[in-house]
C-alpha cells in the first residue's frame, strides 16, 4: 500500500515501537507476566484520568463497548437518565441507553457549541420527586463536531445532585488535564486508538468507589460487559475473558511514549496542532464548525462552502495525495471535513497535509491563494517555538 498520512480522529497513526510491541510472542493471559502488565497499565492510567480512588479497568472492546459496559452496569430498564449530547457520539450514548430500556430525556445543544452548564443545572433542578434523574450522560470531547465541553464547569453544574454520571472521554482523555476525583464524575470511558495512540481494541473504564454499590443494586441482567466481573478479575491480575493480548502489549508501549513525552507536552502538542489547523482554515476562507471557546484539541471540524463537496475533497486527498481525513457524520455528511490531531504525527506531517488540502480544495473549485493556509499554520508553529520570531 502506498504511504498514507492518517489524519482521521481514530484510529490514529501508531509509532513504530508501539507497532513492534504488538508483535511480541503470546503469553498466558492468566500467568504472572500478564498479571504484572495489567496491574501496571491500570496504575499508569490513573493520573491520566486524574484519579487515585477510582478502579481502572481494561476491557477487550472498542470505545463503544466501554460505553455500553458503563451504561448497562450502572443503569437498568426504566431508569430515568438525562443525556447531554453535543453531536453524533452523544446521540450514540443515548441510543445505547434507550436500547437498554432506560427513559432518556435530552438537554438540547446546538451542534458546534458546548453544553451550557446552566441549562444542565436547570433541568436537574426542575426534576424533583419521581422525576429525579438516576443518571446523566455526558461527552467530554465530541468528535463529530470538533467540539469540547468544559468539564470543570459541567462538574460545577452537577454539584449537589447525586445522579450517577457517565462520561464519554474516548477522544478527549489524555489531551488535556482531566480531574475525575476533583470533578466527581462516576464512570469515565476512553479507548486505546485515540490520544493514547495505540491500535484499536481496548476500552479503558475508570469507576469511582460509590458506583459499586449501585451496580450491585441494579437488577438488570448482564454478562460479558459486567464491570463487576472486570473488577473481580482485575484483583487477580486478569480480565474475565481472553483479552487482545497483542494490543495490551502495544498499549503498554504507547503509555511509555506518553510518559516519556510528558502529559503537559502532549497537551501542548494537541493544542498547537489544532490551533494551526484552525488558522489554516481561517486563512483559506473556511469556517471552523466549533464555536469560539469550545474548540476541540483533538479534531478540527471545518465547514466547506456551498458547492464544494467534502466527500469529493477527501477522496482526492486520499487517492492523489495519500492524506486521509475524516468527513461529516450523520446529518453533517458531505458538509464537513474533520482533521484529527491525535497520534504519532509531526509538525511537518501537519504542514504537508494542509498543503495537500489546499491543492485538493483548488481542484474542487474553492478559490484560494496557494500557500496562505500553510503559512498561517507555520506561523502558529514558529510562534510556539520562538515567541519573538513572527
Ligand atoms: C471514537 C469515539 C468513540 C468510540 O468509537 P469506537 O469506534 O467504538 O472505538 C466514542 N465516542 C467518541 C467521542 C469517539 O470519538
Short mmCIF file of C-alpha atoms and ligand atoms in Angstrom, two decimals:
data_model
loop_
_atom_site.label_atom_id
_atom_site.label_comp_id
_atom_site.label_asym_id
_atom_site.label_seq_id
_atom_site.Cartn_x
_atom_site.Cartn_y
_atom_site.Cartn_z
CA UNK A 1 0.00 0.00 0.00
CA UNK A 2 1.38 3.48 -0.80
CA UNK A 3 2.38 5.59 2.17
CA UNK A 4 -0.55 7.33 3.86
CA UNK A 5 -0.72 10.13 6.38
CA UNK A 6 -3.57 9.31 8.72
CA UNK A 7 -5.43 12.39 9.97
CA UNK A 8 -8.71 10.76 10.93
CA UNK A 9 -9.80 11.10 14.57
CA UNK A 10 -9.13 7.47 15.37
CA UNK A 11 -7.68 5.03 14.78
CA UNK A 12 -4.57 7.17 14.64
CA UNK A 13 -1.02 6.79 13.39
CA UNK A 14 0.79 4.40 15.73
CA UNK A 15 4.53 4.86 16.34
CA UNK A 16 6.93 2.13 15.23
CA UNK A 17 7.94 0.98 18.75
CA UNK A 18 4.26 0.55 19.63
CA UNK A 19 3.61 -1.49 16.49
CA UNK A 20 6.71 -3.56 17.22
CA UNK A 21 5.48 -4.24 20.76
CA UNK A 22 2.26 -5.73 19.38
CA UNK A 23 4.40 -8.35 17.61
CA UNK A 24 5.77 -9.87 20.79
CA UNK A 25 5.21 -13.59 21.44
CA UNK A 26 1.90 -14.53 23.01
CA UNK A 27 1.79 -15.10 26.76
CA UNK A 28 -0.59 -16.79 29.16
CA UNK A 29 -3.30 -14.28 29.91
CA UNK A 30 -3.72 -15.90 33.32
CA UNK A 31 0.00 -16.05 34.04
CA UNK A 32 2.39 -13.85 36.06
CA UNK A 33 3.67 -11.71 33.13
CA UNK A 34 0.18 -10.66 32.13
CA UNK A 35 -0.75 -10.03 35.74
CA UNK A 36 2.16 -7.59 36.14
CA UNK A 37 1.35 -5.90 32.84
CA UNK A 38 -2.34 -5.38 33.62
CA UNK A 39 -1.67 -4.07 37.12
CA UNK A 40 0.83 -1.56 35.74
CA UNK A 41 -1.50 -0.40 32.98
CA UNK A 42 -4.26 0.28 35.43
CA UNK A 43 -1.87 2.12 37.76
CA UNK A 44 -0.35 4.19 34.97
CA UNK A 45 -3.76 5.25 33.64
CA UNK A 46 -4.84 6.71 36.99
CA UNK A 47 -3.04 10.05 36.57
CA UNK A 48 -4.41 10.30 33.03
CA UNK A 49 -7.95 10.06 34.45
CA UNK A 50 -6.98 12.29 37.37
CA UNK A 51 -7.90 9.73 39.97
CA UNK A 52 -6.33 7.95 42.90
CA UNK A 53 -9.62 6.48 44.10
CA UNK A 54 -11.25 5.01 41.02
CA UNK A 55 -10.75 1.47 39.80
CA UNK A 56 -9.30 1.49 36.27
CA UNK A 57 -10.49 -1.48 34.20
CA UNK A 58 -9.21 -2.64 30.84
CA UNK A 59 -11.78 -4.27 28.52
CA UNK A 60 -11.28 -6.01 25.21
CA UNK A 61 -13.59 -3.76 23.20
CA UNK A 62 -13.71 -0.57 21.16
CA UNK A 63 -14.78 2.62 22.90
CA UNK A 64 -18.45 1.88 22.28
CA UNK A 65 -18.08 -1.40 24.18
CA UNK A 66 -16.71 0.57 27.13
CA UNK A 67 -19.70 2.92 26.98
CA UNK A 68 -22.14 0.01 26.78
CA UNK A 69 -20.41 -1.63 29.74
CA UNK A 70 -20.79 1.60 31.71
CA UNK A 71 -24.45 2.19 30.86
CA UNK A 72 -25.58 -1.41 31.35
CA UNK A 73 -23.65 -1.93 34.57
CA UNK A 74 -24.90 1.24 36.25
CA UNK A 75 -28.44 1.57 34.87
CA UNK A 76 -31.34 -0.72 34.16
CA UNK A 77 -34.56 -0.63 32.14
CA UNK A 78 -36.84 2.14 33.36
CA UNK A 79 -34.13 4.29 34.92
CA UNK A 80 -34.58 7.97 34.17
CA UNK A 81 -31.50 9.48 32.57
CA UNK A 82 -30.66 12.98 31.38
CA UNK A 83 -28.46 12.99 28.28
CA UNK A 84 -26.44 15.96 27.08
CA UNK A 85 -25.43 15.19 23.51
CA UNK A 86 -23.47 17.77 21.51
CA UNK A 87 -23.12 15.62 18.39
CA UNK A 88 -23.25 12.15 16.88
CA UNK A 89 -21.34 10.35 19.65
CA UNK A 90 -23.59 11.86 22.30
CA UNK A 91 -26.54 10.53 20.30
CA UNK A 92 -24.92 7.09 20.22
CA UNK A 93 -24.72 7.12 24.01
CA UNK A 94 -28.46 7.88 24.09
CA UNK A 95 -29.07 5.01 21.66
CA UNK A 96 -27.23 2.61 23.95
CA UNK A 97 -29.30 3.71 26.96
CA UNK A 98 -32.63 3.61 25.09
CA UNK A 99 -31.82 0.20 23.63
CA UNK A 100 -31.22 -0.89 27.20
CA UNK A 101 -34.68 0.33 28.14
CA UNK A 102 -33.73 3.49 30.01
CA UNK A 103 -36.05 6.53 29.80
CA UNK A 104 -33.78 9.23 28.40
CA UNK A 105 -34.53 12.95 28.41
CA UNK A 106 -32.29 15.26 26.42
CA UNK A 107 -30.70 18.65 27.05
CA UNK A 108 -30.58 20.04 23.52
CA UNK A 109 -27.47 21.91 22.44
CA UNK A 110 -26.91 23.48 19.02
CA UNK A 111 -24.19 21.45 17.34
CA UNK A 112 -20.84 23.17 17.25
CA UNK A 113 -21.49 24.58 20.71
CA UNK A 114 -20.51 23.21 24.09
CA UNK A 115 -23.09 22.09 26.64
CA UNK A 116 -24.35 25.07 28.64
CA UNK A 117 -23.80 24.23 32.33
CA UNK A 118 -26.73 26.45 33.33
CA UNK A 119 -29.09 24.54 31.01
CA UNK A 120 -27.98 21.27 32.58
CA UNK A 121 -28.38 22.69 36.07
CA UNK A 122 -31.88 23.97 35.30
CA UNK A 123 -33.02 20.56 34.06
CA UNK A 124 -31.63 18.81 37.11
CA UNK A 125 -33.19 21.33 39.50
CA UNK A 126 -36.57 21.07 37.75
CA UNK A 127 -36.73 17.28 38.08
CA UNK A 128 -37.98 16.61 41.60
CA UNK A 129 -39.67 13.66 43.35
CA UNK A 130 -40.37 10.78 40.98
CA UNK A 131 -38.98 12.84 38.11
CA UNK A 132 -35.46 12.87 39.51
CA UNK A 133 -32.78 11.55 37.25
CA UNK A 134 -30.80 8.47 38.23
CA UNK A 135 -28.06 9.27 35.77
CA UNK A 136 -26.52 11.88 33.49
CA UNK A 137 -24.82 11.03 30.20
CA UNK A 138 -22.01 13.34 29.11
CA UNK A 139 -19.47 13.75 26.34
CA UNK A 140 -16.11 15.31 27.10
CA UNK A 141 -14.94 15.76 23.52
CA UNK A 142 -17.42 15.40 20.64
CA UNK A 143 -15.51 14.02 17.68
CA UNK A 144 -18.26 14.57 15.10
CA UNK A 145 -18.38 18.35 15.59
CA UNK A 146 -14.84 19.07 16.80
CA UNK A 147 -16.30 20.49 20.00
CA UNK A 148 -15.16 20.16 23.59
CA UNK A 149 -17.08 20.62 26.80
CA UNK A 150 -15.64 22.47 29.79
CA UNK A 151 -15.82 19.54 32.19
CA UNK A 152 -14.93 21.61 35.25
CA UNK A 153 -17.95 23.83 34.54
CA UNK A 154 -20.15 20.79 33.88
CA UNK A 155 -18.98 19.29 37.18
CA UNK A 156 -19.89 22.50 38.99
CA UNK A 157 -23.40 22.36 37.48
CA UNK A 158 -23.81 18.81 38.78
CA UNK A 159 -22.77 19.66 42.32
CA UNK A 160 -25.40 18.85 44.90
CA UNK A 161 -27.16 16.37 42.63
CA UNK A 162 -26.42 12.74 43.25
CA UNK A 163 -27.21 11.36 39.79
CA UNK A 164 -24.61 8.91 38.51
CA UNK A 165 -22.54 10.40 35.71
CA UNK A 166 -21.08 8.58 32.74
CA UNK A 167 -18.55 10.49 30.67
CA UNK A 168 -17.53 9.57 27.14
CA UNK A 169 -13.96 10.81 27.01
CA UNK A 170 -12.95 8.41 24.26
CA UNK A 171 -11.46 11.17 22.10
CA UNK A 172 -10.60 13.56 24.92
CA UNK A 173 -8.76 11.77 27.68
CA UNK A 174 -5.02 12.37 27.66
CA UNK A 175 -5.12 15.52 25.52
CA UNK A 176 -5.83 17.85 28.43
CA UNK A 177 -5.86 17.57 32.18
CA UNK A 178 -8.82 15.52 33.42
CA UNK A 179 -9.63 15.55 37.14
CA UNK A 180 -12.06 12.73 37.71
CA UNK A 181 -11.81 12.75 41.52
CA UNK A 182 -11.97 16.51 41.94
CA UNK A 183 -14.82 16.90 39.45
CA UNK A 184 -16.70 13.96 40.92
CA UNK A 185 -17.54 12.00 37.77
CA UNK A 186 -18.58 8.40 38.36
CA UNK A 187 -17.59 6.45 35.26
CA UNK A 188 -15.19 7.75 32.62
CA UNK A 189 -14.57 5.83 29.41
CA UNK A 190 -11.71 6.07 26.92
CA UNK A 191 -10.16 3.82 24.26
CA UNK A 192 -6.71 2.80 23.04
CA UNK A 193 -6.84 4.17 19.49
CA UNK A 194 -7.25 7.89 20.13
CA UNK A 195 -5.00 10.23 22.15
CA UNK A 196 -3.01 7.37 23.65
CA UNK A 197 -2.08 6.33 20.11
CA UNK A 198 -2.17 2.55 20.33
CA UNK A 199 -4.06 0.30 17.91
CA UNK A 200 -7.82 -0.15 18.48
CA UNK A 201 -9.01 -2.96 20.72
CA UNK A 202 -9.09 -1.72 24.30
CA UNK A 203 -11.64 0.30 26.20
CA UNK A 204 -10.35 1.72 29.48
CA UNK A 205 -13.02 2.45 32.06
CA UNK A 206 -12.49 4.26 35.36
CA UNK A 207 -15.11 3.60 38.05
CA UNK A 208 -15.49 5.74 41.19
CA UNK A 209 -15.90 3.92 44.52
CA UNK A 210 -19.54 4.87 45.14
CA UNK A 211 -20.65 3.18 41.91
CA UNK A 212 -20.06 -0.42 43.05
CA UNK A 213 -22.95 -0.38 45.46
CA UNK A 214 -25.17 1.00 42.75
CA UNK A 215 -24.10 -1.78 40.36
CA UNK A 216 -24.99 -4.39 42.94
CA UNK A 217 -28.39 -2.76 43.41
CA UNK A 218 -29.02 -2.69 39.65
CA UNK A 219 -31.17 -5.78 38.95
CA UNK A 220 -30.67 -5.71 35.17
CA UNK A 221 -29.08 -8.88 33.78
CA UNK A 222 -25.67 -8.57 32.13
CA UNK A 223 -22.75 -10.81 31.40
CA UNK A 224 -19.77 -10.05 29.14
CA UNK A 225 -19.72 -6.35 29.94
CA UNK A 226 -20.45 -6.65 33.67
CA UNK A 227 -17.93 -4.25 35.19
CA UNK A 228 -18.11 -6.12 38.50
CA UNK A 229 -16.64 -9.16 36.80
CA UNK A 230 -13.88 -6.98 35.33
CA UNK A 231 -13.17 -5.61 38.81
CA UNK A 232 -13.07 -9.06 40.43
CA UNK A 233 -10.69 -10.44 37.80
CA UNK A 234 -8.53 -7.30 37.88
CA UNK A 235 -7.91 -8.07 41.55
CA UNK A 236 -6.33 -11.34 40.35
CA UNK A 237 -4.36 -9.57 37.60
CA UNK A 238 -6.66 -10.87 34.90
CA UNK A 239 -9.57 -9.96 32.68
CA UNK A 240 -12.71 -12.12 32.85
CA UNK A 241 -12.42 -13.10 29.18
CA UNK A 242 -9.42 -13.56 26.90
CA UNK A 243 -8.09 -10.05 26.25
CA UNK A 244 -6.48 -8.87 22.98
CA UNK A 245 -3.01 -9.58 24.40
CA UNK A 246 -1.12 -8.04 21.45
CA UNK A 247 -2.99 -4.77 21.85
CA UNK A 248 -2.24 -4.79 25.57
CA UNK A 249 1.48 -5.01 24.68
CA UNK A 250 1.04 -2.12 22.28
CA UNK A 251 -0.88 -0.05 24.80
CA UNK A 252 1.91 -0.56 27.34
CA UNK A 253 4.46 0.76 24.81
CA UNK A 254 2.14 3.66 23.94
CA UNK A 255 2.00 4.62 27.63
CA UNK A 256 5.82 4.51 27.70
CA UNK A 257 5.81 7.09 24.90
CA UNK A 258 3.12 9.19 26.63
CA UNK A 259 5.08 9.27 29.87
CA UNK A 260 8.39 9.98 28.12
CA UNK A 261 6.89 12.95 26.30
CA UNK A 262 5.17 14.10 29.48
CA UNK A 263 1.49 14.93 29.88
CA UNK A 264 1.98 18.68 29.59
CA UNK A 265 3.89 18.33 26.32
CA UNK A 266 1.18 16.05 24.98
CA UNK A 267 -1.47 18.64 25.91
CA UNK A 268 0.57 21.40 24.25
CA UNK A 269 1.13 19.35 21.09
CA UNK A 270 -2.59 18.70 20.56
CA UNK A 271 -3.50 22.31 21.35
CA UNK A 272 -0.88 23.64 18.92
CA UNK A 273 -1.81 21.27 16.08
CA UNK A 274 -5.49 22.11 16.49
CA UNK A 275 -4.73 25.84 16.54
CA UNK A 276 -2.53 25.55 13.44
CA UNK A 277 -5.27 23.70 11.54
CA UNK A 278 -7.87 26.30 12.56
CA UNK A 279 -5.53 29.10 11.50
CA UNK A 280 -5.11 27.39 8.12
CA UNK A 281 -8.87 27.11 7.69
CA UNK A 282 -9.40 30.78 8.53
CA UNK A 283 -6.68 31.85 6.11
CA UNK A 284 -8.34 29.81 3.35
CA UNK A 285 -11.69 31.47 4.00
CA UNK A 286 -13.22 28.36 5.54
CA UNK A 287 -15.43 28.27 8.61
CA UNK A 288 -14.39 26.23 11.63
CA UNK A 289 -17.55 24.42 12.76
CA UNK A 290 -16.94 24.63 16.50
CA UNK A 291 -17.71 27.91 18.24
CA UNK A 292 -15.14 30.09 19.97
CA UNK A 293 -14.24 28.77 23.41
CA UNK A 294 -15.49 25.26 22.55
CA UNK A 295 -12.82 24.12 20.11
CA UNK A 296 -11.69 20.52 20.44
CA UNK A 297 -7.98 19.86 20.90
CA UNK A 298 -8.10 16.52 19.12
CA UNK A 299 -10.16 17.15 15.99
CA UNK A 300 -10.91 20.22 13.90
CA UNK A 301 -14.21 20.22 12.01
CA UNK A 302 -14.28 22.56 9.03
CA UNK A 303 -17.41 23.51 7.11
CA UNK A 304 -16.97 23.60 3.36
CA UNK A 305 -18.52 26.34 1.25
CA UNK A 306 -21.66 25.56 -0.76
CA UNK A 307 -20.75 23.78 -3.95
CA UNK A 308 -17.61 22.14 -2.54
CA UNK A 309 -18.33 18.51 -1.72
CA UNK A 310 -16.41 17.42 1.36
CA UNK A 311 -16.50 13.76 0.45
CA UNK A 312 -15.07 14.51 -3.02
CA UNK A 313 -12.27 16.58 -1.46
CA UNK A 314 -11.50 13.69 0.88
CA UNK A 315 -11.40 11.21 -1.99
CA UNK A 316 -8.94 13.39 -3.92
CA UNK A 317 -6.78 13.80 -0.84
CA UNK A 318 -6.70 10.07 -0.24
CA UNK A 319 -6.22 8.95 -3.82
CA UNK A 320 -3.94 11.69 -5.16
CA UNK A 321 -2.03 12.79 -2.07
CA UNK A 322 -2.08 9.89 0.38
CA UNK A 323 -3.68 12.05 3.08
CA UNK A 324 -6.65 10.54 4.90
CA UNK A 325 -9.03 12.84 6.79
CA UNK A 326 -12.49 12.41 8.28
CA UNK A 327 -15.81 13.55 6.82
CA UNK A 328 -19.11 14.68 8.26
CA UNK A 329 -21.09 12.08 10.20
CA UNK A 330 -24.83 11.66 10.49
CA UNK A 331 -26.66 14.80 9.39
CA UNK A 332 -23.31 16.53 8.73
CA UNK A 333 -22.33 14.13 5.95
CA UNK A 334 -20.75 15.93 2.98
CA UNK A 335 -20.83 19.29 4.80
CA UNK A 336 -17.73 18.92 6.90
CA UNK A 337 -14.22 17.70 6.78
CA UNK A 338 -12.60 16.71 10.05
CA UNK A 339 -8.86 16.71 10.66
CA UNK A 340 -7.53 14.87 13.70
CA UNK A 341 -4.52 15.96 15.71
CA UNK A 342 -4.01 12.70 17.60
CA UNK A 343 -1.38 10.07 17.00
CA UNK A 344 2.26 9.91 16.02
CA UNK A 345 2.25 13.00 13.79
CA UNK A 346 4.94 15.64 13.39
CA UNK A 347 4.51 19.33 12.63
CA UNK A 348 5.90 18.53 9.19
CA UNK A 349 3.14 15.94 8.70
CA UNK A 350 0.56 18.59 9.62
CA UNK A 351 2.04 21.14 7.22
CA UNK A 352 2.20 18.53 4.45
CA UNK A 353 -1.41 17.50 4.97
CA UNK A 354 -2.57 21.13 4.95
CA UNK A 355 -0.64 21.78 1.75
CA UNK A 356 -2.30 18.76 0.16
CA UNK A 357 -5.67 20.07 1.39
CA UNK A 358 -5.08 23.39 -0.36
CA UNK A 359 -4.44 21.62 -3.65
CA UNK A 360 -7.50 19.39 -3.27
CA UNK A 361 -9.71 22.39 -2.43
CA UNK A 362 -8.46 24.23 -5.51
CA UNK A 363 -9.19 21.21 -7.66
CA UNK A 364 -12.74 21.14 -6.31
CA UNK A 365 -13.45 24.76 -7.11
CA UNK A 366 -12.66 26.63 -3.88
CA UNK A 367 -10.77 29.79 -4.77
CA UNK A 368 -7.73 30.38 -2.62
CA UNK A 369 -4.31 31.93 -2.79
CA UNK A 370 -1.94 28.97 -2.71
CA UNK A 371 0.22 28.70 0.38
CA UNK A 372 -1.76 31.06 2.61
CA UNK A 373 -3.21 28.24 4.70
CA UNK A 374 0.11 26.52 5.20
CA UNK A 375 1.71 29.85 6.04
CA UNK A 376 -0.87 30.52 8.76
CA UNK A 377 -0.21 27.10 10.27
CA UNK A 378 3.53 27.58 10.03
CA UNK A 379 3.22 30.87 11.90
CA UNK A 380 1.46 29.09 14.76
CA UNK A 381 4.29 26.57 14.97
CA UNK A 382 7.03 29.20 14.73
CA UNK A 383 5.39 31.40 17.35
CA UNK A 384 5.26 28.46 19.73
CA UNK A 385 8.97 27.83 19.28
CA UNK A 386 10.27 31.36 19.22
CA UNK A 387 7.89 33.95 20.60
CA UNK A 388 9.86 36.85 19.08
CA UNK A 389 10.23 35.39 15.59
CA UNK A 390 6.86 36.03 14.00
C1 LIG B 1 -14.11 7.12 18.71
C2 LIG B 1 -15.16 7.54 19.66
C3 LIG B 1 -15.99 6.61 20.32
C4 LIG B 1 -15.87 5.14 20.22
O1 LIG B 1 -15.79 4.63 18.99
P1 LIG B 1 -15.35 3.11 18.78
O2 LIG B 1 -15.33 3.04 17.30
O3 LIG B 1 -16.35 2.23 19.39
O4 LIG B 1 -13.99 2.95 19.43
C5 LIG B 1 -16.91 7.09 21.23
N1 LIG B 1 -17.03 8.38 21.49
C6 LIG B 1 -16.24 9.30 20.90
C7 LIG B 1 -16.41 10.73 21.28
C8 LIG B 1 -15.30 8.91 19.96
O5 LIG B 1 -14.51 9.82 19.39
#
